[in-house]
Coordinates of C-alpha atoms and ligand atoms in Angstrom, one line a residue:
X159 CA 49.9 -42.3 -78.1
X160 CA 50.5 -45.6 -79.8
X161 CA 52.8 -47.9 -77.8
X162 CA 54.4 -51.4 -78.0
X163 CA 53.3 -54.2 -75.8
X164 CA 56.8 -54.4 -74.5
X165 CA 56.7 -50.9 -73.1
X166 CA 53.3 -51.5 -71.7
X167 CA 54.5 -54.6 -70.0
X168 CA 57.4 -52.8 -68.5
X169 CA 55.1 -50.1 -67.1
X170 CA 52.7 -52.8 -65.6
X171 CA 55.6 -54.7 -64.0
X172 CA 56.9 -51.5 -62.5
X173 CA 53.5 -50.6 -61.1
X174 CA 52.9 -53.9 -59.4
X175 CA 56.3 -53.6 -57.7
X176 CA 58.4 -56.3 -59.6
X177 CA 62.1 -55.8 -58.7
X178 CA 63.8 -58.6 -60.6
X179 CA 63.0 -60.7 -63.7
X180 CA 64.7 -64.0 -64.4
X181 CA 65.2 -65.6 -67.8
X182 CA 67.1 -65.8 -71.0
X183 CA 66.4 -63.6 -74.1
X184 CA 65.3 -65.1 -77.4
X185 CA 63.8 -63.7 -80.6
X186 CA 60.3 -63.7 -78.9
X187 CA 61.2 -61.5 -76.0
X188 CA 64.2 -59.3 -76.9
X189 CA 61.8 -56.3 -77.2
X190 CA 60.8 -56.9 -73.5
X191 CA 64.4 -57.2 -72.5
X192 CA 65.3 -54.0 -74.2
X193 CA 62.5 -52.2 -72.3
X194 CA 63.6 -53.8 -69.0
X195 CA 67.1 -52.4 -69.6
X196 CA 65.7 -48.9 -69.4
X197 CA 63.8 -49.5 -66.1
X198 CA 65.0 -47.8 -63.0
X199 CA 63.1 -50.2 -60.8
X200 CA 63.5 -53.6 -62.4
X201 CA 66.7 -55.6 -62.9
X202 CA 66.5 -58.3 -65.5
X203 CA 68.8 -61.2 -64.4
X204 CA 70.3 -63.4 -67.0
X205 CA 70.4 -67.0 -65.8
X206 CA 72.1 -70.2 -67.0
X207 CA 69.0 -72.3 -67.4
X208 CA 65.3 -71.3 -67.2
X209 CA 64.8 -74.0 -64.5
X210 CA 67.1 -72.0 -62.4
X211 CA 65.2 -68.8 -63.3
X212 CA 62.0 -70.3 -61.9
X213 CA 63.6 -71.5 -58.7
X214 CA 65.1 -68.0 -58.3
X215 CA 61.8 -66.3 -58.8
X216 CA 60.2 -68.7 -56.4
X217 CA 62.7 -67.8 -53.7
X218 CA 62.2 -64.1 -54.3
X219 CA 58.5 -64.6 -53.6
X220 CA 59.2 -66.8 -50.6
X221 CA 61.5 -64.1 -49.2
X222 CA 58.5 -61.8 -49.2
X223 CA 60.1 -58.7 -50.6
X224 CA 58.7 -58.7 -54.1
X225 CA 56.8 -60.9 -56.6
X226 CA 59.1 -63.4 -58.3
X227 CA 58.9 -63.0 -62.1
X228 CA 60.1 -64.8 -65.2
X229 CA 60.6 -63.4 -68.7
X230 CA 61.4 -66.4 -70.9
X231 CA 61.1 -67.6 -74.4
X232 CA 58.1 -69.6 -75.5
X233 CA 58.2 -73.4 -75.6
X234 CA 61.8 -74.4 -74.8
X235 CA 62.0 -71.7 -72.1
X236 CA 58.7 -72.6 -70.7
X237 CA 59.4 -76.4 -70.5
X238 CA 62.7 -75.7 -68.9
X239 CA 61.0 -73.5 -66.3
X240 CA 58.2 -75.9 -65.7
X241 CA 59.8 -77.7 -62.7
X242 CA 60.1 -74.4 -60.9
X243 CA 56.6 -73.3 -61.8
X244 CA 55.2 -76.6 -60.6
X245 CA 57.2 -76.3 -57.3
X246 CA 55.6 -72.9 -56.8
X247 CA 52.2 -74.3 -57.6
X248 CA 52.3 -77.2 -55.2
X249 CA 53.9 -75.1 -52.5
X250 CA 51.5 -72.1 -52.8
X251 CA 54.0 -69.5 -53.9
X252 CA 53.0 -66.6 -56.1
X253 CA 54.9 -66.2 -59.4
X254 CA 54.5 -64.2 -62.6
X255 CA 55.6 -66.2 -65.6
X256 CA 55.8 -64.1 -68.8
X257 CA 56.8 -65.6 -72.1
X258 CA 56.8 -64.3 -75.6
X259 CA 54.6 -66.0 -78.1
X260 CA 54.8 -66.7 -81.8
X261 CA 53.5 -64.2 -84.3
X262 CA 49.7 -64.2 -84.6
X263 CA 49.7 -61.7 -87.6
X264 CA 51.5 -63.6 -90.4
X265 CA 49.2 -66.6 -91.0
X266 CA 52.3 -68.8 -91.0
X267 CA 52.4 -72.3 -89.4
X268 CA 55.4 -74.2 -88.0
X269 CA 57.0 -71.2 -86.5
X270 CA 60.0 -71.5 -84.2
X271 CA 58.8 -72.3 -80.6
X272 CA 55.2 -72.8 -81.7
X273 CA 53.3 -75.0 -79.2
X274 CA 50.3 -74.7 -77.0
X275 CA 51.9 -73.3 -73.8
X276 CA 48.6 -72.9 -72.1
X277 CA 47.7 -76.6 -72.3
X278 CA 51.1 -77.4 -70.9
X279 CA 50.9 -75.0 -68.0
X280 CA 47.2 -75.3 -67.1
X281 CA 47.7 -78.0 -64.4
X282 CA 50.6 -76.1 -62.8
X283 CA 49.3 -72.6 -62.7
X284 CA 46.3 -70.8 -61.2
X285 CA 45.6 -69.2 -64.6
X286 CA 47.0 -68.5 -68.0
X287 CA 46.3 -65.6 -70.4
X288 CA 47.1 -64.9 -74.0
X289 CA 47.3 -61.2 -74.7
X290 CA 45.6 -60.3 -78.0
X291 CA 45.5 -56.5 -78.0
X292 CA 47.8 -53.8 -76.8
X293 CA 45.1 -52.4 -74.6
X294 CA 44.9 -55.7 -72.7
X295 CA 48.6 -55.8 -71.6
X296 CA 48.3 -53.8 -68.4
X297 CA 44.9 -55.0 -67.3
X298 CA 46.0 -58.6 -67.9
X299 CA 49.1 -58.2 -65.8
X300 CA 47.0 -56.6 -63.0
X301 CA 44.5 -59.5 -63.1
X302 CA 47.2 -62.1 -63.2
X303 CA 48.9 -60.6 -60.2
X304 CA 45.6 -60.5 -58.3
X305 CA 45.1 -64.2 -59.0
X306 CA 48.7 -65.1 -58.1
X307 CA 48.6 -63.4 -54.8
X308 CA 45.0 -63.9 -53.5
X309 CA 43.7 -66.9 -51.7
X310 CA 46.3 -69.7 -51.7
X311 CA 49.0 -68.1 -53.8
X312 CA 50.4 -69.7 -56.9
X313 CA 52.0 -69.1 -60.3
X314 CA 50.3 -67.5 -63.3
X315 CA 51.3 -67.4 -66.9
X316 CA 50.9 -64.6 -69.5
X317 CA 51.9 -65.0 -73.2
X318 CA 52.5 -61.9 -75.2
X319 CA 52.9 -62.6 -78.9
X320 CA 56.0 -61.1 -80.4
X321 CA 54.1 -59.1 -83.0
X322 CA 52.4 -57.1 -80.2
X323 CA 55.8 -56.5 -78.6
X324 CA 57.3 -55.2 -81.8
X325 CA 54.5 -53.2 -83.3
X326 CA 52.7 -50.2 -81.7
X327 CA 49.0 -50.1 -81.0
X328 CA 46.4 -48.3 -78.9
X329 CA 47.3 -48.8 -75.3
X330 CA 43.8 -47.9 -74.0
X331 CA 43.5 -46.0 -70.7
X332 CA 46.3 -46.8 -68.3
X333 CA 45.1 -47.2 -64.7
X334 CA 47.0 -47.7 -61.5
X335 CA 46.8 -51.3 -60.1
X336 CA 43.4 -51.8 -58.5
X337 CA 43.3 -52.3 -54.7
X338 CA 41.4 -55.5 -54.0
X339 CA 39.5 -55.7 -50.8
X340 CA 39.0 -59.4 -49.9
X341 CA 37.5 -60.4 -46.5
X342 CA 40.4 -62.0 -44.7
X343 CA 38.2 -64.0 -42.4
X344 CA 35.4 -66.1 -44.0
X345 CA 34.8 -68.3 -40.9
X346 CA 31.6 -67.6 -39.0
X347 CA 31.6 -66.0 -35.6
X348 CA 29.9 -69.1 -34.2
X349 CA 32.7 -71.4 -35.4
X350 CA 35.4 -69.1 -34.0
X351 CA 33.7 -69.1 -30.6
X352 CA 33.4 -72.9 -30.8
X353 CA 37.1 -73.2 -31.6
X354 CA 38.0 -70.9 -28.7
X355 CA 35.8 -73.0 -26.4
X356 CA 37.5 -76.3 -27.5
X357 CA 41.0 -74.9 -27.0
X358 CA 40.1 -73.4 -23.6
X359 CA 38.7 -76.6 -22.3
X360 CA 41.5 -78.9 -23.6
X361 CA 43.7 -80.6 -21.2
X362 CA 46.7 -80.8 -23.6
X363 CA 46.3 -78.5 -26.5
X364 CA 48.9 -78.3 -29.3
X365 CA 49.6 -76.2 -32.4
X366 CA 50.7 -77.5 -35.8
X367 CA 51.8 -74.8 -38.2
X368 CA 52.7 -74.7 -41.9
X369 CA 53.9 -72.2 -44.5
X370 CA 50.4 -70.8 -44.8
X371 CA 50.9 -69.3 -41.3
X372 CA 54.4 -67.8 -42.0
X373 CA 53.1 -64.3 -41.7
X374 CA 51.2 -65.0 -38.5
X375 CA 54.2 -65.5 -36.2
X376 CA 53.1 -62.9 -33.6
X377 CA 49.6 -64.4 -33.3
X378 CA 50.9 -67.9 -33.1
X379 CA 53.3 -67.0 -30.3
X380 CA 50.4 -65.2 -28.4
X381 CA 48.2 -68.2 -28.8
X382 CA 50.8 -70.8 -27.8
X383 CA 51.6 -68.7 -24.7
X384 CA 48.0 -68.1 -23.7
X385 CA 47.3 -71.9 -24.0
X386 CA 50.6 -73.1 -22.7
X387 CA 50.7 -75.3 -25.8
X388 CA 53.6 -76.9 -27.7
X389 CA 54.2 -76.0 -31.3
X390 CA 55.2 -78.4 -34.1
X391 CA 55.9 -77.3 -37.7
X392 CA 55.6 -78.8 -41.1
X393 CA 58.7 -79.0 -43.3
X394 CA 57.7 -76.0 -45.4
X395 CA 56.6 -74.2 -42.3
X396 CA 59.8 -74.7 -40.3
X397 CA 60.2 -70.9 -40.1
X398 CA 56.5 -70.2 -39.2
X399 CA 57.3 -70.4 -35.5
X400 CA 60.6 -69.2 -33.9
X401 CA 62.7 -72.2 -32.8
X402 CA 64.2 -70.1 -30.0
X403 CA 60.8 -69.8 -28.4
X404 CA 60.4 -72.1 -25.3
X405 CA 57.2 -73.6 -26.7
X406 CA 58.7 -74.6 -30.1
X407 CA 58.9 -78.4 -30.0
X408 CA 60.2 -78.9 -33.5
X409 CA 59.6 -80.7 -36.8
X410 CA 56.8 -83.0 -37.9
X411 CA 54.1 -84.9 -36.1
X412 CA 53.5 -88.6 -35.1
X413 CA 56.0 -91.3 -36.0
X414 CA 58.3 -89.0 -38.0
X415 CA 58.5 -86.3 -35.3
X416 CA 61.5 -85.3 -33.3
X417 CA 61.3 -86.6 -29.6
X418 CA 60.4 -83.1 -28.2
X419 CA 57.3 -83.2 -30.4
X420 CA 56.6 -86.8 -29.8
X421 CA 56.4 -86.2 -26.0
X422 CA 54.7 -82.8 -26.1
X423 CA 51.9 -84.1 -28.3
X424 CA 51.5 -87.6 -26.8
X425 CA 48.3 -86.7 -25.0
X426 CA 47.2 -83.9 -27.3
X427 CA 43.4 -83.7 -27.1
X428 CA 42.8 -80.6 -29.1
X429 CA 45.0 -79.5 -32.1
X430 CA 44.9 -76.2 -33.9
X431 CA 46.5 -76.6 -37.3
X432 CA 47.2 -73.4 -39.2
X433 CA 48.3 -73.0 -42.8
X434 CA 48.9 -76.7 -43.6
X435 CA 47.1 -79.1 -45.9
X436 CA 48.3 -82.2 -44.0
X437 CA 50.1 -83.3 -47.1
X438 CA 52.4 -86.4 -47.3
X439 CA 55.6 -84.6 -46.3
X440 CA 53.9 -82.5 -43.6
X441 CA 52.6 -85.6 -41.9
X442 CA 55.5 -88.0 -42.4
X443 CA 53.5 -90.1 -44.9
X444 CA 50.3 -89.6 -42.9
X445 CA 52.0 -91.3 -39.9
X446 CA 49.9 -89.6 -37.3
X447 CA 46.3 -89.3 -36.1
X448 CA 45.1 -86.0 -35.0
X449 CA 42.7 -85.8 -32.0
X450 CA 39.0 -85.7 -32.7
X451 CA 39.1 -82.0 -31.7
X452 CA 40.9 -80.7 -34.7
X453 CA 40.6 -77.0 -35.5
X454 CA 41.8 -76.4 -39.0
X455 CA 42.7 -72.8 -40.1
X456 CA 43.4 -72.3 -43.8
X457 CA 42.7 -69.7 -46.6
X458 CA 41.9 -72.5 -49.0
X459 CA 38.6 -74.3 -48.0
X460 CA 39.5 -77.3 -50.3
X461 CA 42.0 -78.5 -47.7
X462 CA 39.4 -79.0 -45.0
X463 CA 38.6 -82.7 -44.3
X464 CA 40.8 -83.7 -47.3
X465 CA 43.0 -86.0 -45.2
X466 CA 41.8 -85.5 -41.6
X467 CA 38.3 -84.5 -40.5
X468 CA 38.2 -81.1 -38.8
X469 CA 35.8 -80.6 -35.8
X470 CA 36.0 -76.9 -36.6
X471 CA 37.2 -75.5 -40.0
X472 CA 38.1 -71.8 -40.0
X473 CA 38.5 -70.3 -43.4
X474 CA 40.6 -67.2 -43.8
X475 CA 44.0 -65.6 -43.6
X476 CA 45.9 -67.3 -40.7
X477 CA 46.9 -64.1 -38.9
X478 CA 43.4 -62.6 -39.2
X479 CA 41.6 -65.8 -38.0
X480 CA 44.0 -66.2 -35.1
X481 CA 43.5 -62.6 -34.0
X482 CA 39.8 -63.2 -33.9
X483 CA 40.4 -66.4 -32.0
X484 CA 42.6 -64.7 -29.5
X485 CA 39.9 -62.1 -28.9
X486 CA 37.4 -64.9 -28.1
X487 CA 39.7 -67.0 -26.0
X488 CA 38.6 -66.9 -22.3
X489 CA 41.1 -66.8 -19.5
X490 CA 42.3 -70.4 -18.9
X491 CA 43.1 -71.4 -15.4
X492 CA 46.2 -73.4 -14.9
X493 CA 47.6 -72.5 -18.3
X494 CA 50.7 -70.8 -16.7
X495 CA 51.6 -74.0 -14.9
X496 CA 51.0 -76.0 -18.1
X497 CA 53.2 -73.6 -20.1
X498 CA 56.1 -74.0 -17.7
X499 CA 55.8 -77.8 -17.7
X500 CA 55.6 -78.0 -21.4
X501 CA 58.5 -75.7 -21.9
X502 CA 60.7 -77.6 -19.4
X503 CA 60.0 -80.9 -21.1
X504 CA 60.7 -79.5 -24.5
X505 CA 64.0 -78.0 -23.4
X506 CA 65.0 -81.3 -21.8
X507 CA 64.0 -83.4 -24.9
X508 CA 65.8 -81.0 -27.3
X509 CA 68.9 -81.1 -25.2
X510 CA 68.8 -84.9 -25.0
X511 CA 68.3 -85.3 -28.7
X512 CA 71.1 -82.9 -29.5
X513 CA 73.4 -84.7 -27.1
X514 CA 72.7 -88.0 -28.7
X515 CA 73.6 -86.6 -32.1
X516 CA 76.7 -85.0 -30.8
X517 CA 77.8 -88.2 -29.1
X518 CA 77.4 -90.0 -32.5
X519 CA 80.8 -90.9 -33.9
X520 CA 81.0 -89.5 -37.5
X521 CA 83.9 -91.8 -38.4
X522 CA 86.3 -89.0 -39.2
X523 CA 83.7 -87.1 -41.2
X524 CA 81.5 -84.2 -40.3
X525 CA 78.9 -84.8 -37.7
X526 CA 75.7 -83.0 -39.0
X527 CA 74.6 -81.8 -35.6
X528 CA 78.0 -80.3 -34.9
X529 CA 77.9 -78.6 -38.3
X530 CA 74.5 -77.1 -37.7
X531 CA 75.3 -75.9 -34.2
X532 CA 78.4 -74.1 -35.5
X533 CA 76.5 -72.7 -38.5
X534 CA 73.7 -71.4 -36.2
X535 CA 76.3 -69.7 -34.1
X536 CA 77.5 -67.8 -37.1
X537 CA 74.2 -66.7 -38.5
X538 CA 72.2 -63.7 -37.4
X539 CA 68.6 -64.3 -36.4
X540 CA 67.3 -63.0 -39.8
X541 CA 69.5 -65.2 -42.0
X542 CA 67.9 -67.4 -44.7
X543 CA 68.7 -71.1 -45.0
X544 CA 67.7 -72.6 -48.3
X545 CA 67.7 -76.4 -48.7
X546 CA 67.1 -78.9 -51.5
X547 CA 65.4 -82.2 -51.3
X548 CA 67.2 -85.1 -49.7
X549 CA 68.5 -86.5 -46.4
X550 CA 70.2 -83.1 -45.7
X551 CA 66.7 -81.5 -45.8
X552 CA 65.4 -83.5 -42.9
X553 CA 68.7 -83.2 -41.0
X554 CA 68.3 -79.4 -41.3
X555 CA 64.7 -79.5 -40.3
X556 CA 65.5 -81.5 -37.2
X557 CA 68.8 -79.9 -36.2
X558 CA 69.0 -76.3 -37.5
X559 CA 67.0 -73.9 -35.3
X560 CA 65.4 -71.2 -37.4
X561 CA 64.6 -67.9 -35.7
X562 CA 63.0 -65.8 -38.3
X563 CA 59.8 -66.1 -40.4
X564 CA 60.7 -67.1 -44.0
X565 CA 64.2 -68.0 -42.7
X566 CA 63.9 -71.6 -44.0
X567 CA 63.1 -72.2 -47.7
X568 CA 62.5 -75.7 -48.9
X569 CA 61.0 -77.2 -52.1
X570 CA 58.4 -79.3 -50.4
X571 CA 55.3 -80.8 -52.1
X572 CA 56.7 -80.9 -55.7
X573 CA 59.9 -81.8 -54.0
X574 CA 62.1 -80.9 -56.9
X575 CA 65.8 -81.7 -56.7
X576 CA 68.0 -78.9 -58.1
X577 CA 66.1 -76.2 -56.3
X578 CA 68.7 -75.1 -53.7
X579 CA 71.5 -73.4 -55.7
X580 CA 69.3 -71.1 -57.8
X581 CA 66.9 -70.5 -54.9
X582 CA 69.8 -69.4 -52.8
X583 CA 70.7 -66.9 -55.5
X584 CA 67.1 -65.6 -55.6
X585 CA 66.9 -65.3 -51.8
X586 CA 70.1 -63.3 -51.8
X587 CA 68.9 -60.9 -54.5
X588 CA 65.7 -60.5 -52.5
X589 CA 67.5 -59.6 -49.3
X590 CA 71.0 -58.5 -50.3
X591 CA 71.8 -57.4 -46.7
X592 CA 71.0 -60.7 -45.1
X593 CA 73.1 -63.8 -44.8
X594 CA 71.9 -66.4 -47.2
X595 CA 73.2 -69.9 -47.2
X596 CA 72.2 -73.0 -49.1
X597 CA 72.5 -76.6 -48.0
X598 CA 72.3 -79.1 -50.8
X599 CA 73.0 -82.8 -51.4
X600 CA 75.7 -83.8 -53.8
X601 CA 73.1 -85.3 -56.1
X602 CA 70.9 -82.2 -56.3
X603 CA 74.0 -80.0 -56.5
X604 CA 75.0 -81.6 -59.9
X605 CA 71.6 -80.7 -61.3
X606 CA 72.0 -76.9 -61.1
X607 CA 75.5 -76.1 -59.8
X608 CA 76.5 -74.2 -62.9
X609 CA 73.9 -71.6 -61.9
X610 CA 76.6 -70.4 -59.4
X611 CA 78.1 -68.6 -62.4
X612 CA 75.0 -66.3 -62.1
X613 CA 75.9 -65.6 -58.5
X614 CA 79.5 -64.7 -59.5
X615 CA 78.3 -62.5 -62.3
X616 CA 76.0 -60.6 -59.9
X617 CA 78.6 -60.5 -57.1
X618 CA 76.4 -62.4 -54.7
X619 CA 78.1 -63.6 -51.5
X620 CA 76.1 -66.8 -51.0
X621 CA 77.5 -69.8 -49.3
X622 CA 76.5 -73.2 -50.7
X623 CA 77.3 -76.2 -48.4
X624 CA 77.4 -79.4 -50.4
X625 CA 76.6 -82.3 -48.2
X626 CA 78.8 -84.7 -50.0
X627 CA 78.1 -88.3 -49.2
X628 CA 78.5 -89.8 -52.6
X629 CA 74.9 -91.1 -52.7
X630 CA 71.4 -90.1 -53.4
X631 CA 71.0 -90.8 -49.7
X632 CA 67.4 -90.2 -49.1
X633 CA 66.6 -92.8 -51.6
X634 CA 69.6 -95.0 -50.9
X635 CA 68.6 -95.2 -47.2
X636 CA 65.1 -96.3 -48.2
X637 CA 66.6 -99.0 -50.5
X638 CA 68.9 -100.4 -47.8
X639 CA 66.5 -102.6 -45.8
X640 CA 63.9 -103.7 -48.4
X641 CA 66.3 -104.3 -51.3
X642 CA 69.7 -104.7 -49.6
X643 CA 71.2 -103.1 -52.7
X644 CA 71.5 -99.5 -53.9
X645 CA 70.5 -99.5 -57.6
X646 CA 71.3 -96.2 -59.2
X647 CA 71.8 -94.3 -56.0
X648 CA 75.5 -94.4 -55.7
X649 CA 77.0 -91.3 -57.5
X650 CA 80.0 -91.3 -59.7
X651 CA 82.8 -88.9 -58.7
X652 CA 82.4 -85.2 -59.0
X653 CA 85.2 -82.7 -58.7
X654 CA 83.4 -80.1 -56.6
X655 CA 86.5 -77.8 -56.5
X656 CA 86.4 -78.0 -60.3
X657 CA 82.8 -76.7 -60.3
X658 CA 84.0 -73.8 -58.1
X659 CA 86.7 -73.0 -60.5
X660 CA 84.4 -73.2 -63.5
X661 CA 81.8 -70.9 -62.0
X662 CA 84.1 -68.4 -60.3
X663 CA 83.1 -69.4 -56.8
X664 CA 85.6 -69.9 -54.0
X665 CA 86.1 -73.3 -52.7
X666 CA 86.4 -74.6 -49.1
X667 CA 86.8 -78.2 -48.0
X668 CA 85.4 -79.5 -44.7
X669 CA 86.7 -83.1 -44.3
X670 CA 85.9 -83.6 -40.7
X671 CA 84.7 -82.1 -37.4
X672 CA 88.1 -80.4 -36.9
X673 CA 87.5 -78.4 -40.1
X674 CA 84.1 -77.0 -39.2
X675 CA 85.1 -73.7 -37.5
X676 CA 88.0 -72.9 -39.9
X677 CA 85.8 -73.7 -42.9
X678 CA 83.0 -71.5 -41.7
X679 CA 85.5 -68.7 -41.0
X680 CA 86.8 -68.9 -44.6
X681 CA 83.4 -69.2 -46.2
X682 CA 81.8 -66.3 -44.4
X683 CA 84.9 -64.1 -45.1
X684 CA 84.6 -64.8 -48.9
X685 CA 80.8 -64.3 -48.9
X686 CA 81.2 -60.9 -47.1
X687 CA 83.4 -59.9 -50.0
X688 CA 80.5 -60.6 -52.4
X689 CA 81.8 -63.7 -53.9
X690 CA 79.9 -67.0 -53.9
X691 CA 81.6 -69.9 -52.1
X692 CA 81.1 -73.7 -52.3
X693 CA 81.9 -75.6 -49.1
X694 CA 82.5 -79.3 -49.8
X695 CA 81.2 -81.0 -46.5
X696 CA 82.3 -84.6 -46.1
X697 CA 79.1 -85.3 -44.1
X698 CA 78.5 -88.4 -42.1
X699 CA 75.0 -89.8 -42.9
X700 CA 75.4 -93.0 -40.8
X701 CA 72.8 -91.8 -38.3
X702 CA 69.2 -91.6 -39.6
X703 CA 66.9 -88.8 -39.1
X704 CA 63.7 -89.3 -37.1
X705 CA 61.8 -88.4 -40.3
X706 CA 63.4 -91.2 -42.4
X707 CA 62.9 -93.8 -39.6
X708 CA 59.3 -92.7 -39.1
X709 CA 58.3 -92.8 -42.7
X710 CA 60.0 -96.2 -43.4
X711 CA 58.1 -97.7 -40.5
X712 CA 54.8 -96.1 -41.4
X713 CA 55.0 -97.2 -45.0
X714 CA 56.0 -100.8 -44.1
X715 CA 53.2 -101.2 -41.7
X716 CA 50.6 -99.9 -44.1
X717 CA 51.1 -102.8 -46.5
X718 CA 48.7 -105.7 -46.2
X719 CA 50.1 -108.8 -44.5
X720 CA 50.8 -110.6 -47.8
X721 CA 52.8 -107.8 -49.3
X722 CA 54.6 -107.2 -45.9
X723 CA 55.6 -110.9 -45.8
X724 CA 56.8 -110.8 -49.4
X725 CA 58.9 -107.6 -48.8
X726 CA 60.4 -108.8 -45.5
X727 CA 61.0 -112.2 -47.0
X728 CA 62.9 -110.7 -49.9
X729 CA 65.0 -108.5 -47.6
X730 CA 65.9 -111.5 -45.4
X731 CA 66.7 -113.7 -48.4
X732 CA 69.0 -111.0 -49.8
X733 CA 70.7 -110.6 -46.5
X734 CA 71.4 -114.3 -46.4
X735 CA 72.4 -114.6 -50.0
X736 CA 74.2 -111.3 -50.2
Ligands
TPP1921 C1 63.9 -84.0 -59.8 C2 63.9 -85.1 -58.8 N1 64.4 -86.3 -59.1 C3 64.4 -87.3 -58.2 C4 64.0 -87.1 -57.0 C5 63.9 -88.3 -56.0 N2 64.8 -88.0 -54.8 C6 64.4 -87.5 -53.7 S1 65.6 -87.2 -52.6 C7 66.8 -87.9 -53.6 C8 68.2 -88.0 -53.2 C9 68.9 -86.7 -53.2 O1 70.3 -87.0 -53.2 P1 71.3 -85.8 -52.7 O2 71.0 -84.6 -53.5 O3 72.7 -86.3 -52.8 O4 70.8 -85.5 -51.2 P2 71.0 -86.5 -50.0 O5 69.8 -87.3 -49.8 O6 72.2 -87.4 -50.2 O7 71.2 -85.6 -48.8 C10 66.2 -88.3 -54.8 C11 66.9 -88.9 -55.9 C12 63.4 -85.8 -56.7 N3 62.9 -85.5 -55.5 N4 63.4 -84.8 -57.6
MG1922 MG1 73.9 -87.2 -51.4

């Protein structure tokens, strides 16, 4: 029977398990929306801006419950969504991007929304497809989903011209989605044995884990315990190892690391890194040197030796490789004693770091450490914390313990401000029964705050904590010493309560430490009643994160002596002249 491409698309999306689509209808996709309205399995979510749609879809995928999907108009919808697509691309997040396309059957030029979408999206997707026949709709979606979810995941793009959506055609034979059997370990047995030998003979082994190992929590815990090794995480991988495990040392490595990591890894002579590319953020601007005995586990072989040479590179799915490694690992004498010593030192260092933060005077404002401690106490272990990009991100990474895999979602390597509010909405849709909170800087909040109207419309009880310091702090702090002036990083006033009123969210103000408990009481009560709430947190940013201090030092030292002298000279001169 002849069918439209819109109905074929709906069937394909249902068969691959899509639960939500995000986007805005236009003349090039209303046939698809009309089909989605009939679907018992898929809810099409109307957003405020396609950029928000892409961040929502990204967060759905990161939550691990279904594949984040966009249904958007060509050209303008695609360019609006591009930031979120690129974030997913650089962070290795699967995403299905479906746009309508201009008619290919009229011979007309200069149609509405006519542009080469494939050229635009090529560098920020794993693949793009233009569907040219009805019979290709379902197989194309299956193939695109395979590409998006295999190897290092990423976004894919499919354009379905509007004439195919409107007109019927031969659907071909409709199959179920194929099951792809991919070897999950490509590393050789010899290299796995070698890695096990290196780890077993190390005096001070350490684990460094990224988002690529987020599904390998059980194996990582087993390995850390067998070795008695401390564990550090990347920013994106904050949730890849439970922070309430005694061997969890904390965030980052080298100069930008928290003290517990700094001490635990000081004498590290063999590092196993899993699911990280050693990117700029992960390494605090490359501010650390791994030991010569570096064992690198990743599903993407391109990352090996890219920034740091690996003694042993193990290609494959992190969980599968680690299971093989555990099977090869001999009994290690003395690892019990090492484990107790490492854990004791980590506990002491974490307590001292927290105490130093709590002792810091927030000058009548909210002490970030006190805020995170109170928030942690309110959250269940399986809660999701979504952040944006800014100083608040690194405060959260250093001070907010995350207990659950996928419980920390951050826009990392594309580092796109504006991510948090829509991603919080996506994460809540993905896991409606879980607590989902966003933490966002006041600068990033302005970019996408109106998306909270989407939360209100969908009765989503999300809490968005706006860390309101009046500045683009992460950049302003970096300007302070070298420039001694804050060009374009001091924000004009914003009536956050007005934003709440405009979007239908509730509003809570937290002006100082004394308001923290009451503010959280109010916010969680509103969220439980399925209404979004904005909490305006008058945060104190006068104490720097270890991350910011570390990267500033690392970057300054990297300059050649002449440049260093010029920059230091300029800073000193400005300090004298004002
Ligand atoms: C789209 C985009 N524009 C600019 C930047 C550069 N940038 C990184 S962090 C930051 C400051 C963010 O300010 P805010 O949201 O207030 O967070 P805070 O640092 O104050 O916590 C800026 C401007 C970026 N990462 N993304
Ligand atoms: Mg700010």
